[in-house]
């Protein structure tokens, strides 16, 4: 059983124009993740022949308040034609609105029952929209310790509770293990618990947000656990190259990512212990 591997074009080969990044990623056999597609040449992206696993699914608003929820739905509907043109499978949303650099537009450091209810209802609306157009909305967990302070309901256990509560095939988790490691840890048990509701998994090492093998996460063990659990979906590298923006550094980072999630991972069998 093999995983489908994708690379975030926004973070790889940062010195190249986007089209060249996508082409280079595609030529190395990886699928492609995108962030904001507004203002991009969608026809040129489609012409690269790349398979696009995910893109941002909204550009304003918040799942956790009523006015913001309407804005999320309106922006998502505007982005669906782009997703369909590119063949994107998952449109990514977050619990609350992110501004430039991922900063909370309206920082909130305590969640309320009303936030939970509104987020759940908003995801139910997104599920119906996704079902209508044949796309899946993926709710991404974030860490609020380092990168995204002030985003309520952002921990993996929160996003899992919301997605499992909706329990609809057109709403899944974008399970980001970089964020989960910083905020929660216990990654292998997390992926096992979240697997029924996971649409895609994103990875980067900690600290630094670089490729696997540069930090503290044992991604080979995570890969083995995913393989044993029967996961065969997309794993996306959302990380910068530890060696910088150059071509060789980018190629090395993609190679390290591929090696960490290769299918020749031996499962641990305690009965074979000497």
Tab-separated table of C-alpha atoms in Angstrom, residues 30-262:
chain	number	residue	atom	x	y	z
A	30	UNK	CA	4.516	14.645	-6.478
A	31	UNK	CA	1.041	16.135	-6.371
A	32	UNK	CA	0.709	19.836	-5.586
A	33	UNK	CA	-0.901	21.820	-2.786
A	34	UNK	CA	-1.808	25.483	-3.316
A	35	UNK	CA	-2.795	28.289	-1.008
A	36	UNK	CA	-4.646	31.372	-2.284
A	37	UNK	CA	-5.467	30.983	-5.993
A	38	UNK	CA	-6.865	34.474	-6.536
A	39	UNK	CA	-4.906	36.447	-9.108
A	40	UNK	CA	-3.180	33.297	-10.354
A	41	UNK	CA	-3.172	32.107	-13.967
A	42	UNK	CA	-5.433	29.104	-13.459
A	43	UNK	CA	-5.269	27.992	-17.093
A	44	UNK	CA	-1.468	27.951	-16.953
A	45	UNK	CA	-1.530	25.980	-13.688
A	46	UNK	CA	-3.899	23.444	-15.218
A	47	UNK	CA	-1.685	23.189	-18.309
A	48	UNK	CA	1.261	21.958	-16.219
A	49	UNK	CA	-0.446	18.583	-16.001
A	50	UNK	CA	0.029	18.507	-12.227
A	51	UNK	CA	-2.483	16.856	-9.963
A	52	UNK	CA	-3.655	19.349	-7.349
A	53	UNK	CA	-4.587	17.814	-4.023
A	54	UNK	CA	-5.726	20.916	-2.137
A	55	UNK	CA	-6.119	24.697	-2.163
A	56	UNK	CA	-7.484	27.376	0.116
A	57	UNK	CA	-11.270	27.134	0.214
A	58	UNK	CA	-12.157	30.609	1.458
A	59	UNK	CA	-10.749	34.143	1.565
A	60	UNK	CA	-12.489	35.802	4.456
A	61	UNK	CA	-14.889	35.233	7.270
A	62	UNK	CA	-14.897	32.830	10.177
A	63	UNK	CA	-16.580	29.543	11.013
A	64	UNK	CA	-17.246	30.601	14.587
A	65	UNK	CA	-19.560	33.622	14.233
A	66	UNK	CA	-22.733	34.049	12.201
A	67	UNK	CA	-21.710	36.998	10.032
A	68	UNK	CA	-18.324	35.448	9.415
A	69	UNK	CA	-19.921	32.136	8.498
A	70	UNK	CA	-21.896	33.764	5.687
A	71	UNK	CA	-18.647	35.279	4.371
A	72	UNK	CA	-16.950	31.858	4.423
A	73	UNK	CA	-19.773	30.308	2.407
A	74	UNK	CA	-19.860	33.168	-0.099
A	75	UNK	CA	-16.104	33.084	-0.708
A	76	UNK	CA	-16.055	29.286	-0.910
A	77	UNK	CA	-18.714	29.352	-3.602
A	78	UNK	CA	-16.670	31.842	-5.616
A	79	UNK	CA	-13.607	29.577	-5.419
A	80	UNK	CA	-15.340	26.356	-6.443
A	81	UNK	CA	-15.010	27.008	-10.218
A	82	UNK	CA	-11.227	27.306	-9.740
A	83	UNK	CA	-11.150	24.069	-7.766
A	84	UNK	CA	-13.123	22.299	-10.477
A	85	UNK	CA	-10.898	23.647	-13.267
A	86	UNK	CA	-7.771	22.427	-11.485
A	87	UNK	CA	-9.315	19.153	-10.345
A	88	UNK	CA	-8.653	20.037	-6.699
A	89	UNK	CA	-10.080	17.472	-4.308
A	90	UNK	CA	-9.974	19.394	-1.016
A	91	UNK	CA	-10.663	23.045	-0.250
A	92	UNK	CA	-9.042	24.021	3.047
A	93	UNK	CA	-10.741	26.123	5.721
A	94	UNK	CA	-9.709	27.196	9.229
A	95	UNK	CA	-11.727	27.717	12.398
A	96	UNK	CA	-11.332	31.511	12.343
A	97	UNK	CA	-10.105	34.175	9.958
A	98	UNK	CA	-6.384	34.384	9.244
A	99	UNK	CA	-4.716	37.574	8.070
A	100	UNK	CA	-1.304	38.246	6.562
A	101	UNK	CA	1.252	35.749	7.779
A	102	UNK	CA	-1.389	33.572	9.408
A	103	UNK	CA	-2.107	36.096	12.171
A	104	UNK	CA	-5.588	36.022	13.712
A	105	UNK	CA	-7.646	38.896	12.309
A	106	UNK	CA	-9.598	39.102	15.580
A	107	UNK	CA	-7.588	37.296	18.256
A	108	UNK	CA	-9.715	35.332	20.704
A	109	UNK	CA	-8.095	33.285	23.444
A	110	UNK	CA	-11.149	31.577	24.892
A	111	UNK	CA	-13.803	29.552	23.111
A	112	UNK	CA	-17.496	29.617	23.965
A	113	UNK	CA	-20.357	27.201	23.486
A	114	UNK	CA	-21.807	29.513	20.842
A	115	UNK	CA	-18.557	29.288	18.858
A	116	UNK	CA	-18.790	25.489	18.882
A	117	UNK	CA	-22.399	25.501	17.712
A	118	UNK	CA	-21.783	28.087	14.993
A	119	UNK	CA	-18.680	26.285	13.720
A	120	UNK	CA	-20.581	23.013	13.538
A	121	UNK	CA	-23.487	24.593	11.658
A	122	UNK	CA	-21.101	26.342	9.254
A	123	UNK	CA	-19.349	23.066	8.479
A	124	UNK	CA	-22.735	21.465	7.849
A	125	UNK	CA	-23.464	24.212	5.310
A	126	UNK	CA	-20.075	23.651	3.687
A	127	UNK	CA	-20.831	19.930	3.521
A	128	UNK	CA	-23.961	20.595	1.491
A	129	UNK	CA	-22.088	23.004	-0.782
A	130	UNK	CA	-19.341	20.448	-1.299
A	131	UNK	CA	-21.840	17.698	-2.002
A	132	UNK	CA	-23.538	19.880	-4.609
A	133	UNK	CA	-20.294	20.564	-6.504
A	134	UNK	CA	-18.333	17.380	-5.841
A	135	UNK	CA	-15.597	18.862	-3.655
A	136	UNK	CA	-14.569	18.253	-0.058
A	137	UNK	CA	-13.930	20.966	2.508
A	138	UNK	CA	-11.053	20.150	4.851
A	139	UNK	CA	-10.795	21.805	8.261
A	140	UNK	CA	-7.148	22.302	9.211
A	141	UNK	CA	-5.899	22.234	12.771
A	142	UNK	CA	-3.405	24.935	13.768
A	143	UNK	CA	-1.045	25.519	16.658
A	144	UNK	CA	-1.817	28.527	18.820
A	145	UNK	CA	1.507	28.408	20.664
A	146	UNK	CA	3.811	29.689	17.931
A	147	UNK	CA	2.223	30.372	14.549
A	148	UNK	CA	-1.449	31.182	15.080
A	149	UNK	CA	-2.214	32.593	18.556
A	150	UNK	CA	-5.761	33.779	19.045
A	151	UNK	CA	-7.486	31.178	16.824
A	152	UNK	CA	-10.177	29.354	18.838
A	153	UNK	CA	-11.070	25.686	18.212
A	154	UNK	CA	-7.813	25.219	16.351
A	155	UNK	CA	-6.260	22.254	18.158
A	156	UNK	CA	-6.412	18.891	16.434
A	157	UNK	CA	-8.728	17.508	19.106
A	158	UNK	CA	-11.083	20.453	18.501
A	159	UNK	CA	-11.128	20.129	14.715
A	160	UNK	CA	-11.597	16.363	15.067
A	161	UNK	CA	-14.580	16.903	17.349
A	162	UNK	CA	-16.139	19.305	14.845
A	163	UNK	CA	-15.568	17.165	11.756
A	164	UNK	CA	-16.705	13.960	13.440
A	165	UNK	CA	-19.746	15.837	14.726
A	166	UNK	CA	-20.710	16.833	11.190
A	167	UNK	CA	-19.944	13.280	10.000
A	168	UNK	CA	-20.401	14.051	6.284
A	169	UNK	CA	-18.220	12.739	3.431
A	170	UNK	CA	-17.740	16.256	2.047
A	171	UNK	CA	-16.204	17.599	5.266
A	172	UNK	CA	-12.906	16.117	6.431
A	173	UNK	CA	-9.853	17.066	8.468
A	174	UNK	CA	-6.696	18.514	7.000
A	175	UNK	CA	-4.617	16.928	9.735
A	176	UNK	CA	-1.444	18.988	10.084
A	177	UNK	CA	1.117	17.096	12.154
A	178	UNK	CA	3.529	20.022	12.387
A	179	UNK	CA	0.869	22.061	14.172
A	180	UNK	CA	-0.258	19.081	16.251
A	181	UNK	CA	3.272	18.361	17.466
A	182	UNK	CA	3.725	21.931	18.705
A	183	UNK	CA	0.329	22.120	20.347
A	184	UNK	CA	-0.433	18.592	21.475
A	185	UNK	CA	2.072	15.865	20.560
A	186	UNK	CA	1.209	12.140	20.768
A	187	UNK	CA	1.062	12.037	16.960
A	188	UNK	CA	0.693	8.311	16.375
A	189	UNK	CA	-2.346	8.029	18.634
A	190	UNK	CA	-3.713	11.196	17.036
A	191	UNK	CA	-3.520	9.870	13.474
A	192	UNK	CA	-5.134	6.606	14.542
A	193	UNK	CA	-8.022	8.417	16.231
A	194	UNK	CA	-8.499	10.922	13.411
A	195	UNK	CA	-8.114	8.527	10.480
A	196	UNK	CA	-11.847	7.944	9.787
A	197	UNK	CA	-12.344	11.698	9.355
A	198	UNK	CA	-9.044	12.611	7.695
A	199	UNK	CA	-9.036	13.832	4.112
A	200	UNK	CA	-5.345	14.731	3.888
A	201	UNK	CA	-2.323	14.870	6.180
A	202	UNK	CA	0.266	17.655	6.153
A	203	UNK	CA	3.763	17.337	7.549
A	204	UNK	CA	6.834	19.375	8.459
A	205	UNK	CA	9.423	18.826	11.151
A	206	UNK	CA	9.687	20.660	14.468
A	207	UNK	CA	11.347	23.042	15.147
A	208	UNK	CA	11.904	25.057	11.988
A	209	UNK	CA	9.081	23.786	9.762
A	210	UNK	CA	11.538	22.044	7.454
A	211	UNK	CA	11.474	18.644	5.737
A	212	UNK	CA	11.307	15.365	7.712
A	213	UNK	CA	14.594	14.390	9.306
A	214	UNK	CA	15.562	17.897	10.390
A	215	UNK	CA	13.831	17.935	13.772
A	216	UNK	CA	12.272	15.925	16.549
A	217	UNK	CA	9.426	14.076	14.803
A	218	UNK	CA	10.008	10.439	13.896
A	219	UNK	CA	8.127	10.519	10.608
A	220	UNK	CA	9.228	6.996	9.714
A	221	UNK	CA	7.315	5.766	12.761
A	222	UNK	CA	4.321	7.924	11.819
A	223	UNK	CA	4.430	6.497	8.290
A	224	UNK	CA	4.530	2.938	9.637
A	225	UNK	CA	1.523	3.647	11.866
A	226	UNK	CA	-0.404	5.099	8.924
A	227	UNK	CA	0.460	2.115	6.767
A	228	UNK	CA	-0.604	-0.318	9.485
A	229	UNK	CA	-3.886	1.582	9.883
A	230	UNK	CA	-4.593	1.265	6.156
A	231	UNK	CA	-4.219	4.907	5.165
A	232	UNK	CA	-3.514	5.345	1.449
A	233	UNK	CA	-4.498	8.987	0.984
A	234	UNK	CA	-2.477	12.149	0.470
A	235	UNK	CA	0.408	13.225	2.680
A	236	UNK	CA	1.508	16.762	1.864
A	237	UNK	CA	4.822	18.417	2.645
A	238	UNK	CA	4.004	21.936	3.848
A	239	UNK	CA	7.541	22.958	4.713
A	240	UNK	CA	10.493	25.040	3.624
A	241	UNK	CA	13.757	23.403	2.604
A	242	UNK	CA	16.313	23.466	5.396
A	243	UNK	CA	19.044	24.255	2.873
A	244	UNK	CA	17.375	27.402	1.539
A	245	UNK	CA	15.467	28.325	-1.610
A	246	UNK	CA	17.906	26.950	-4.198
A	247	UNK	CA	17.051	24.145	-6.585
A	248	UNK	CA	19.338	21.582	-4.991
A	249	UNK	CA	18.070	22.358	-1.508
A	250	UNK	CA	14.497	21.992	-2.726
A	251	UNK	CA	15.262	18.729	-4.503
A	252	UNK	CA	16.966	17.395	-1.366
A	253	UNK	CA	13.987	18.350	0.792
A	254	UNK	CA	11.563	16.574	-1.542
A	255	UNK	CA	13.824	13.515	-1.603
A	256	UNK	CA	13.934	13.419	2.207
A	257	UNK	CA	10.154	13.717	2.324
A	258	UNK	CA	9.749	10.891	-0.170
A	259	UNK	CA	12.166	8.689	1.756
A	260	UNK	CA	10.348	9.265	5.046
A	261	UNK	CA	7.078	8.082	3.539
A	262	UNK	CA	8.352	5.367	1.217
